[in-house]
Amino acid sequence: MSALKHYFPLIIVGLAFLWSCITIATRRVAEAPPGTIVVRIAHYQLESGARDAFEKLGKDFANLPEIKKFGDVRIVQEAIPAPLYGQWLTSQMMARQAPDLVEYGQLPTPMMLAIQNRYMLPLNELASAPNPFNAGTPLEGKPLKETFVDGMRSGYQEEMQAYTRVPLSAFSQRIFYNKTLLRKLTGLDAPPTEMRAFLALCEKIAAQPVPQNAGGRGGQNYIPIASSQYHAPRWFENISNPLSYRNLFSGDFNRDGTVGTDETYAAFATGRMSLNDHPWRARFEVMKQFSLVFQPGFVGLERDEALFLFAQQKAVFISSGTWDVNSLIEQAIGKFEVGIAVFPLPTPQDPELGPLVLGPVRDPADSGFPFGITRFAKHPEIAQLFLQFLASVKGNTELNHTIGWIPNVIGVPLPPALADFKPTPNGMYFAGNFLLGGKSLVEHNIYTSLLQSDPKYTYDDFMKQFVPSYLKLGRDDWEEQQRDFGRTIAQTEQTVVAFRGEAMLAGATEEGQRRWIRYRSATTSRVVFPKLDRRVVRKLMETGPRRPIAPYNYLPEALERARSTLNAPPLNTPPATGAQQ
Amino acid sequence: MTPQRIGLSQLKYHWRIYFFALPSFILIALFQYYPALSGAFHSFYRWNGADINEFVGLENYAKLLKNEQFWQSFRVALIIGVWNIAKMIPAIAVAVCIHRCRSPRLQFLYRLLFVAPMVIPTLVVLLIWRGLFFEATSGYLNDLLFRTGLFNVLTWIDSTFHLGGIFVPGKLPTWLGDTKLILIACIIWGFPWVGSFAVLTHLAKLQGIPRELYEAAELDGTGWFRKFTKLELPLMLGSVNIMLVFVIIDTIKDAGMIMALAGIGGGPGGVVTVPALFMLREAFISQQMGAACTVGIVLTIVVLGLQKLMSAITEWPELPTWKRITARVAGVAVAITIYFLLNSYALAAVALVLTFPYARFAAVILAVAIFYFGFSFPFGPPPNALAAIILLAAVPWGKLVRLLKSRNLSPFPASTTEGLGSPTGLPRADAWATTAVQQALSEKLHARHDDPGFRRRELWRSIFLRFLKHAFIWAILAFAYLPLYLMLIVSLKNNSQFYEAPAIPTGPFHWDNWAHAWHIVVPALANSIFVTTASTFITLVVALGAAYFFARVKVPGSTFLWNAVLILMMMPTIANLIPLVRLLIDLNLANTLTALITVGAAGGQVFAIFMLRNFVADLPQALFEAAEIDGAGHLRQMFTIVAPLSGPILGVVGVMHAIGQWNDFILPLVIIRDQARLPVMVELFRMAGEYIKYWGPMMAGYALASIPIIILFALCMRLFSRGLTEGAEKG
C-alpha cells in the first residue's frame, strides 16, 4: 500500500502516457488505414459551412467510380485561422511538406509570387483541358478556363506566364447593418449612399448612449461601425482606395491599366508621385475620417471581436463580403433584422473629392478562393482531379451553396441569400500599391495603423514618417522583387523553347508557319515586353523620367506611329527553316 | 563532493564515463550547437530557406544595425523586462505571507490553493485575458474600471500629469488597439503574476530560515518589515537573483506571448515588437531567412552580454581589478556603439556614466544627464522627477545620519534597543556575548511586557497585521482564480448567454460544450501528453548521466564541455529557430511528434544537467567510495546510489520540464502541418483564431488543456516541495 502511494504519481503519468499512445495509434489508423491515399487540402476559410462543404465534397469525390480505381482515397483538410495562414504556408513550403492543395492568400502579392514561383505547379495543361467532371453538362468538352465566369483570368500569373490556381468562388462586399437598431436610433430603414451623409449619420449614431439595460456603462455611446483589422480594409477598399484612381495618369508606366508595386515605388523614388498629390491625400484622409467612426482601437482587434460588438447590438454597421452572409445572419437570428447596403461614395459634385470621382466604384465580384497544387504534392494527379471536381458544375454548386458564396462556374445558380450582391463590373479602382515586399508591408502597416488609431496623428505626420522609411526599406524589397522577376525567366524560357521546338518539327508547312507566329508572339509578350517594362521602371528609378510626360499622355508623333502601325497590313512571316531559326 | 581528478594516465580505467555524457552531448550538439552555427553561417547569406542562397558578406548585419525598428524592439523589451522584474514582487510578498502563517495546516491550504492558478498554461491565461479582459466594449477590465470609478481616477491622473491622452473621458480604453495602451496591456496581463514557480521557490528558501532567528528578532522587537528586509530577503536573494537573470533573458527571447496577444505585426504601429518577434517577421513575412538568422545572432550576443553584465553587477565587490577595468572598457565601447548606431546621446551618456568608478558620483552625473537631455523612462516619472529620485538615492544617508548622531544632531529618537548594537550586526553580536547586557535587555523587555497598555497595543497590532496578511493572500488568490472562474463559468454558456451576462452563471448550463470541446481537444491532448511524457523521460535519463559525468570526475575535456553547457543556458533558443527548422526538415522530422520530443529533450538538457549536477555533487563521497571498494563501476554507482537518491530533484526537474514542454507552442506552430498532430497549445491558439468564436466550447477546451497539468502538479507537489527544499538547503 505504501509502495502504491509512493509510486502513485508515476502510475498516473504512466497510465496517461499509455492512453495517449493508444489514442494516437488508433486515430492514425482511423484517419488513414494502411493503403489509403490521403490528399491534403489547406485553407483558411473558417466560416460556417466551408469545412462542412469540403468534408462532404471530399467524401463524394472519393466515392466516384473514376476515383475508386486509384484505391481508397481520403481528402483531409487543414483549416488554419487566417491570421496564422501566411506564416504557416511559408513554413510548410520551406519544409517541403505542404499539403497537396493549398489556398492562395494571406501573404502580400510579392511574397505570394515568390511562393508560386518556387513551390507551386503550373496548371497550364489543366486550364486548357476539358473538365472530365463536366460530362453531361453544357460545359462538356470546353477547356477548364472557359468554364469560369471570368475565363479563369484570376488564376493566371502574369510574371510566371502561367495558370497557377483555380478560383472556385466569386466575392463581393457590402455593408451589413442592424436594421432594427438603425430604425430605433435614426428613424431610417437604410443608410444613405452618399459618403458625407453617411458619415453624418454615423456621427448622429455615435452621439447616442447605449442604455444601461442594453449593456451600456459609463456613458458609453453606440458605435456606428463595428470594425477590426480585418473589417477596416473592406471599407477602405470600397470607399477611399478608388479615390486614388487618378494615379493611373502619373504612375502607370507600362500602361497595363494598373499601378503596380514597382511602379508606385519608382514613381515615388523619382518624384513623379508624392503623398501630397490629391488622389493620395484624399485616399488617406477619407480613410482617417472612417477610422474615427469605427470602434476605438479597431486596428488591434480580430475579426471575431467586431462581430461580437455587432452581435451585441452596440454597433449599427459592419462590412463584409458574401463569405460572411451566413455567419452574420446566424448571429442575428431572433434578435434583430439584418439589412444589406452598398458602400457610400462621394458624388462628383463634392467640392473636395468631386474631381476624383470619375465614375462608380468597380465591384466585379472578384474571383477568389483560389487553390493550387504544390510541388510537394504526394498525389498530384488525384489532387488535380479533386480540383477539377470542385470546379465542375456539380462540385461548384455543392461547394458554394453549402458555404453560401457566389459560384464562379458558368451556369451555376446564385444561392438565394446573395440576391443583393449584384456586381458592378466597370468603374474606378485602387491605383497604387505600397506593398512591395515584407519590409514595405511592415512599414506600411505600422504607419497606416498609427494614422487610423491615433486621432492626434495627422496625415502630415504620416507623410513625414512613412515616405522616407518606405523609400529606404522599400528599395530592398524592390531589388528582391526584381530578382524574383528574373527568377521566373527560366520558366518562360522553357515555354518559349517548347513553342520553338514545335515550330521546327512542323517544318515548312502552313501549320509550321502558324507555330512560328505563335513562337514569335510568345517571345515578344513573354520575354521581350516584360523585360522592357522592368527596364523602363529600373531606368526611371536610376535616371528619372526622360521627358516630363505622364502615362496616358502621348506625344503627337507617338500617336501617329501607333496609328500607322494599326493601319499597316499584317506582318507576313516568311516560311522558316530549322537552320535559319 | 569535489569531482575526482582523472589524469591522462588513468583515463584507460575511466574512459567509459564519457558514454554517460555522450547522449546528452549528441542532443545538444545536434539541436543546439548545429542550429547556432548554421545560423551564424547563413547570416552572411541572402537565404530564403529554400532555393536562394547568395553570399552577401556583412550586408545583413549592416542593414540590421541601421534598422531603427530593430533597436526600437530592444527598447520595448527593456521596458517589458523592467516591469517583469517589478512583477516578481507579488510572488515574494505572497511567499512571505504564507511562510509567516503560524498554522501548518493553513500554510498547506494556501500552498494547495495557489497550485491551480499557478499551473494553468500561460497561453491559456493569455488567451483568456485577450478575449475576456482586454475587449474594449464588454471586457472585464473596462467593466472593473467603470464599476469601481477607477476610470475617472485614471482620467484625472492622465489630465493632471499630461500622460498624453491614454485615458480620456467618454472614450473606452482599447487595450489592444491603442498605441499607448497596448504596451501596458502586454505588461499587466496575468495579474497578480504569482504564476510560475516563484512562490514555491521562495517558500522553499524561506523554510530554510531557522525558527530561532524569528524568535530572536521578536525579542529584539523587530517589526514585520524589518524582519523581511533583514532576515528573509537576504536569504531569498539567491533565488531572486537567479530569477532576475531569467526574467531579463526571457523577456528578450520571448516572442510567443507577445505574438499571441498583439499578433506577428506587434500590434497597432508595431509598438510592442520585441526582438524575437522582429526575427519571426523577417523569417515568415519577409521570407528573409538569412536576415532572420542575423537577428538571431545579434540577439544571442546581446543576451550573453547582458548575462555578463548581470554577473558583473552582482559579483562586483569580489571582482579582481583587471576584470573591473575590462568591464569598464566594455561599457565605454557599448556607449560608443550606441552613440554611432542609435544616434542616441541620452542612452550613450547613461551607458558611459555607468562605467564610472564611483557609484554615487556616477549617479549624480546620470541625474544631470537625465535632467539635461530630458531622457525619461516610458511609464516612469518625468525626467526632472527621475533625476531628483536618482539624486536622492545617491545621497549617503547612512553616513549622514551617523555624522549627525555623532554630533548629537540626529532628528531621530534613540531606539529602544539602543546600546545593544546597530542594525549592522557586529556590535550587537558582541553585546549579546555579554551576560550583563543580556540581563539588562531581558529586564527591559519584561518591564515592557508587563505594561498592560503595551500588551493591548501589541495584541491589536498583531491582530491587524494578521488580518492584513490573510486579506492580502485572499485578495491575491481571488485575482489569481478569476481567469479560472471565468473559464469555468463561460464554458457552460452558449453565445447568447455569454453576450448577455458574461461574468455570472446563467442557466441552463450547457454541459454539451464540454462534450464538444472534448471531441476537438482530445487528439491534441493525447499528442501533448505523449510528447511531454516522452520528452521529460528522455531529458531526465540523459541529463542524469551527464550530471553524473560532471559531478563525479574531472576527466580531460570535461571543463570545456561544462562551459559549453553553461553558455547554452544563456543562448536564446528562439534565435536559432530558423536553422533548427531547416535541420528538422533535412532530418525528415518536420511534421512529426518525434521532432518535438527530441528538440524538447535537447532544450531541457542544459537546465536539467545544471540542477542535477549540483545535487549529485552534494551526495556524500563516502557512499561512492564504499561502492567502489565493493567493486561497483560507474554504471552500478549510478543505478544504486545516484538514481534512488535523486527522486525529489528528478521530480522538480521533471515537473518544470514537463510544464515548459506542455506550454511550448512556437516550434509546433511552425513545423507541424497536420491538425491531427498538433499539441494542445497550438490547437487552442487556432481555436482562438476562428471567425465566430463559440465561447462555451472554447473555454471548455481551455479548461481541458489545463486539467492534466494541474493534476500532474497536484500529484507531484509534495515531491516538488521536497526537491526545492533540499535544493534550497544545499544551495
Coordinates of C-alpha atoms in Angstrom, one line a residue, chain A residues 6 8-10 12-14 16-17 19-21 23-24 27-28 31 40 44-48 51 77-84 86-88 90-100 106-108 110-112 114-115 117-119 215 217-221 223 229-230 295-305 307-309 311-312 314 323-324 327-328 330-331 335 378 437-439 441-443 445-447 449-450 453-456 469 472-473 476-477 480 483-484 487, chain B residues 46-52 54 59 63 66-69 130-131 134-140 142-144 146 164-165 170-172 174 176-180 182 259 261-265 267-271 273 281-289 291 495-496 498-500 502 518 522-527 529-531 533-534 578 581-582 585-586 589-593 669-677 682 685-695 711-712 715-716 722:
Chain A
H6 CA 4.8 6.3 -3.2
F8 CA 1.0 6.8 -7.4
P9 CA 2.1 9.9 -9.4
L10 CA 4.3 7.8 -11.6
I12 CA -0.9 8.1 -13.2
V13 CA 1.7 9.6 -15.5
G14 CA 2.3 6.1 -17.0
A16 CA -1.8 8.9 -19.2
F17 CA 1.1 8.1 -21.5
W19 CA -3.8 6.4 -23.1
S20 CA -2.0 8.9 -25.3
C21 CA -0.2 6.2 -27.2
T23 CA -5.3 7.4 -28.8
I24 CA -2.6 8.4 -31.3
R27 CA -6.6 7.8 -34.6
R28 CA -3.8 7.3 -37.2
E31 CA -7.6 8.6 -40.3
R40 CA -4.5 17.1 -48.1
Y44 CA -8.1 29.5 -44.1
Q45 CA -11.9 29.6 -44.5
L46 CA -13.3 29.0 -41.0
E47 CA -16.7 30.4 -41.8
S48 CA -19.7 28.3 -41.1
R51 CA -15.3 22.9 -43.6
Q77 CA -8.5 19.3 -44.8
E78 CA -6.3 21.5 -42.7
A79 CA -8.3 24.6 -41.7
I80 CA -5.8 27.2 -40.5
P81 CA -7.0 30.5 -39.0
A82 CA -6.4 33.4 -41.4
P83 CA -4.0 35.4 -39.1
L84 CA -1.7 32.3 -39.0
G86 CA 0.6 33.3 -44.2
Q87 CA 3.2 32.2 -41.7
W88 CA 2.0 28.7 -41.8
T90 CA 5.6 29.9 -45.7
S91 CA 6.9 27.5 -43.2
Q92 CA 5.2 24.4 -44.7
M93 CA 6.6 25.3 -48.2
M94 CA 10.0 25.9 -46.7
A95 CA 9.7 22.5 -45.0
R96 CA 8.7 20.9 -48.3
Q97 CA 5.8 19.3 -46.6
A98 CA 3.0 21.5 -47.8
P99 CA -0.3 19.7 -48.5
D100 CA -1.3 18.6 -52.0
Q106 CA -2.8 35.9 -46.5
L107 CA 0.5 37.0 -47.9
P108 CA 1.4 40.2 -49.7
P110 CA 5.2 39.7 -53.9
M111 CA 5.5 37.1 -51.2
M112 CA 2.8 35.1 -52.9
A114 CA 7.8 34.0 -54.6
I115 CA 5.8 31.1 -53.2
N117 CA 7.4 30.6 -58.4
R118 CA 9.2 28.2 -56.1
Y119 CA 6.6 25.9 -54.8
G215 CA -25.1 46.7 -21.7
R217 CA -21.9 51.7 -19.0
G218 CA -20.1 54.9 -18.0
G219 CA -21.7 57.0 -20.7
Q220 CA -20.8 54.6 -23.4
N221 CA -22.3 55.5 -26.8
I223 CA -20.6 52.6 -32.1
Q229 CA -8.0 44.9 -38.6
Y230 CA -9.9 42.5 -40.8
Q295 CA -14.9 51.4 -32.7
P296 CA -11.9 52.7 -30.9
G297 CA -8.8 50.5 -31.2
F298 CA -10.1 48.5 -34.1
V299 CA -6.6 48.2 -35.5
G300 CA -5.7 45.8 -32.7
L301 CA -8.9 43.8 -32.9
E302 CA -9.5 40.5 -34.6
R303 CA -12.4 39.7 -36.9
D304 CA -14.5 38.0 -34.2
E305 CA -14.3 41.0 -31.9
L307 CA -18.6 40.6 -34.9
F308 CA -19.1 40.3 -31.1
L309 CA -19.8 44.0 -31.0
A311 CA -24.0 40.8 -32.3
Q312 CA -24.3 42.6 -29.0
K314 CA -23.8 48.0 -29.7
W323 CA -18.4 34.9 -47.4
D324 CA -19.8 36.2 -44.2
S327 CA -22.3 33.8 -40.2
L328 CA -23.8 37.3 -39.7
E330 CA -26.8 33.3 -37.8
Q331 CA -25.7 35.7 -35.1
K335 CA -32.6 39.3 -32.1
K378 CA 2.3 13.3 -52.8
G437 CA 7.6 43.1 -50.1
G438 CA 7.9 42.1 -46.4
K439 CA 9.7 45.2 -45.3
L441 CA 4.5 45.8 -45.9
V442 CA 5.5 46.1 -42.2
E443 CA 6.4 49.8 -42.7
N445 CA 1.1 48.6 -41.7
I446 CA 2.9 50.4 -38.9
Y447 CA 2.2 53.9 -40.1
S449 CA -2.3 51.7 -38.2
L450 CA -1.0 54.8 -36.5
S453 CA -5.7 54.5 -34.5
D454 CA -4.3 57.8 -33.1
P455 CA -6.7 60.7 -33.6
K456 CA -3.7 63.1 -33.0
S469 CA 11.1 54.9 -44.5
K472 CA 14.6 53.4 -47.7
L473 CA 13.3 49.9 -46.9
D476 CA 15.4 46.3 -50.6
D477 CA 12.0 44.9 -51.4
E480 CA 14.3 41.5 -54.2
R483 CA 15.4 39.4 -58.6
D484 CA 12.1 37.4 -58.3
R487 CA 13.9 34.1 -61.4
Chain B
R46 CA 20.6 36.2 -48.7
W47 CA 18.8 33.0 -47.9
N48 CA 15.1 32.3 -48.3
G49 CA 15.3 28.9 -46.6
A50 CA 14.8 27.2 -50.0
D51 CA 16.4 27.8 -53.3
I52 CA 18.0 31.3 -52.9
E54 CA 23.6 34.1 -52.2
E59 CA 25.2 43.2 -45.7
K63 CA 21.2 46.6 -42.7
K66 CA 20.9 50.5 -39.2
N67 CA 17.3 49.3 -38.8
E68 CA 15.6 51.6 -36.3
Q69 CA 12.8 49.2 -35.7
R130 CA -7.1 38.7 -24.6
G131 CA -10.6 37.5 -25.1
F134 CA -8.9 43.4 -22.8
E135 CA -12.0 43.5 -25.1
A136 CA -12.9 47.2 -25.2
T137 CA -16.7 47.3 -25.1
S138 CA -17.5 44.3 -22.9
G139 CA -14.2 43.3 -21.4
Y140 CA -13.9 42.7 -17.7
N142 CA -13.0 48.1 -18.6
D143 CA -16.0 46.8 -16.7
L144 CA -14.0 46.9 -13.5
F146 CA -16.1 51.8 -14.8
G164 CA -0.8 62.0 -23.4
G165 CA -4.5 61.1 -23.5
G170 CA -16.1 59.3 -22.8
K171 CA -13.5 57.1 -24.7
L172 CA -13.3 53.4 -23.8
T174 CA -9.0 49.9 -26.1
L176 CA -5.1 46.1 -27.7
G177 CA -6.0 48.7 -30.3
D178 CA -4.4 51.8 -28.9
T179 CA -0.7 52.5 -29.4
K180 CA -0.4 54.0 -26.0
I182 CA -1.0 48.0 -25.9
M259 CA 2.6 37.3 -30.7
L261 CA -1.5 39.0 -27.7
A262 CA -0.7 41.5 -30.4
G263 CA -0.1 39.4 -33.5
I264 CA 3.0 39.0 -35.5
G265 CA 2.8 42.7 -36.5
G267 CA 0.1 45.5 -32.5
P268 CA -1.0 48.9 -33.9
G269 CA 2.0 50.8 -35.1
G270 CA 4.1 47.7 -34.3
V271 CA 4.7 49.3 -30.9
T273 CA 7.5 44.4 -31.4
R281 CA 8.6 38.7 -39.0
E282 CA 11.8 38.7 -41.0
A283 CA 11.5 34.9 -41.4
F284 CA 7.9 34.3 -42.0
I285 CA 6.5 37.5 -43.5
S286 CA 9.5 38.9 -45.4
Q287 CA 10.8 35.3 -46.1
Q288 CA 14.3 36.6 -45.5
M289 CA 15.7 33.7 -43.5
A291 CA 18.3 38.2 -42.3
N495 CA -23.0 32.6 -27.2
S496 CA -26.3 34.4 -26.4
F498 CA -22.3 35.0 -22.9
Y499 CA -23.2 38.2 -24.7
E500 CA -25.9 38.9 -22.2
P502 CA -20.5 37.1 -19.4
W518 CA -13.6 17.0 -25.6
V522 CA -8.7 15.1 -27.2
P523 CA -6.5 14.4 -30.2
A524 CA -4.3 17.4 -29.3
L525 CA -4.3 16.4 -25.6
A526 CA -3.1 12.9 -26.5
N527 CA -0.3 14.4 -28.6
I529 CA 0.7 14.1 -23.2
F530 CA 2.7 11.8 -25.4
V531 CA 5.3 14.5 -26.3
T533 CA 6.0 12.5 -21.1
A534 CA 8.4 11.1 -23.7
I578 CA 15.1 29.1 -38.4
V581 CA 13.5 24.2 -38.6
R582 CA 15.8 23.7 -41.6
I585 CA 13.4 19.3 -42.4
D586 CA 16.7 17.8 -43.5
L589 CA 11.4 15.2 -38.9
A590 CA 9.2 18.0 -39.9
N591 CA 5.5 17.4 -39.1
T592 CA 6.4 14.7 -36.6
L593 CA 5.9 14.4 -32.9
L669 CA 3.2 26.1 -34.7
V670 CA 6.0 26.3 -37.3
I671 CA 6.8 22.7 -38.0
I672 CA 3.6 20.7 -37.5
R673 CA 1.4 20.6 -40.5
D674 CA -1.4 18.1 -39.8
Q675 CA -4.1 19.1 -37.4
A676 CA -4.1 15.5 -36.1
R677 CA -0.5 16.0 -34.8
V682 CA -1.4 25.2 -30.9
F685 CA -4.3 29.1 -30.4
R686 CA -6.1 28.0 -33.6
M687 CA -9.4 27.8 -31.9
A688 CA -8.9 31.3 -30.7
G689 CA -8.4 32.4 -34.3
E690 CA -11.8 31.2 -35.5
Y691 CA -14.1 33.8 -37.1
I692 CA -17.0 33.2 -35.0
K693 CA -15.9 32.2 -31.6
Y694 CA -18.1 29.7 -29.7
W695 CA -17.1 30.8 -26.3
I711 CA -3.3 17.0 -11.9
L712 CA 0.4 16.5 -12.5
L715 CA 0.4 14.8 -7.6
C716 CA 4.0 15.9 -7.5
R722 CA 10.8 18.4 -1.0

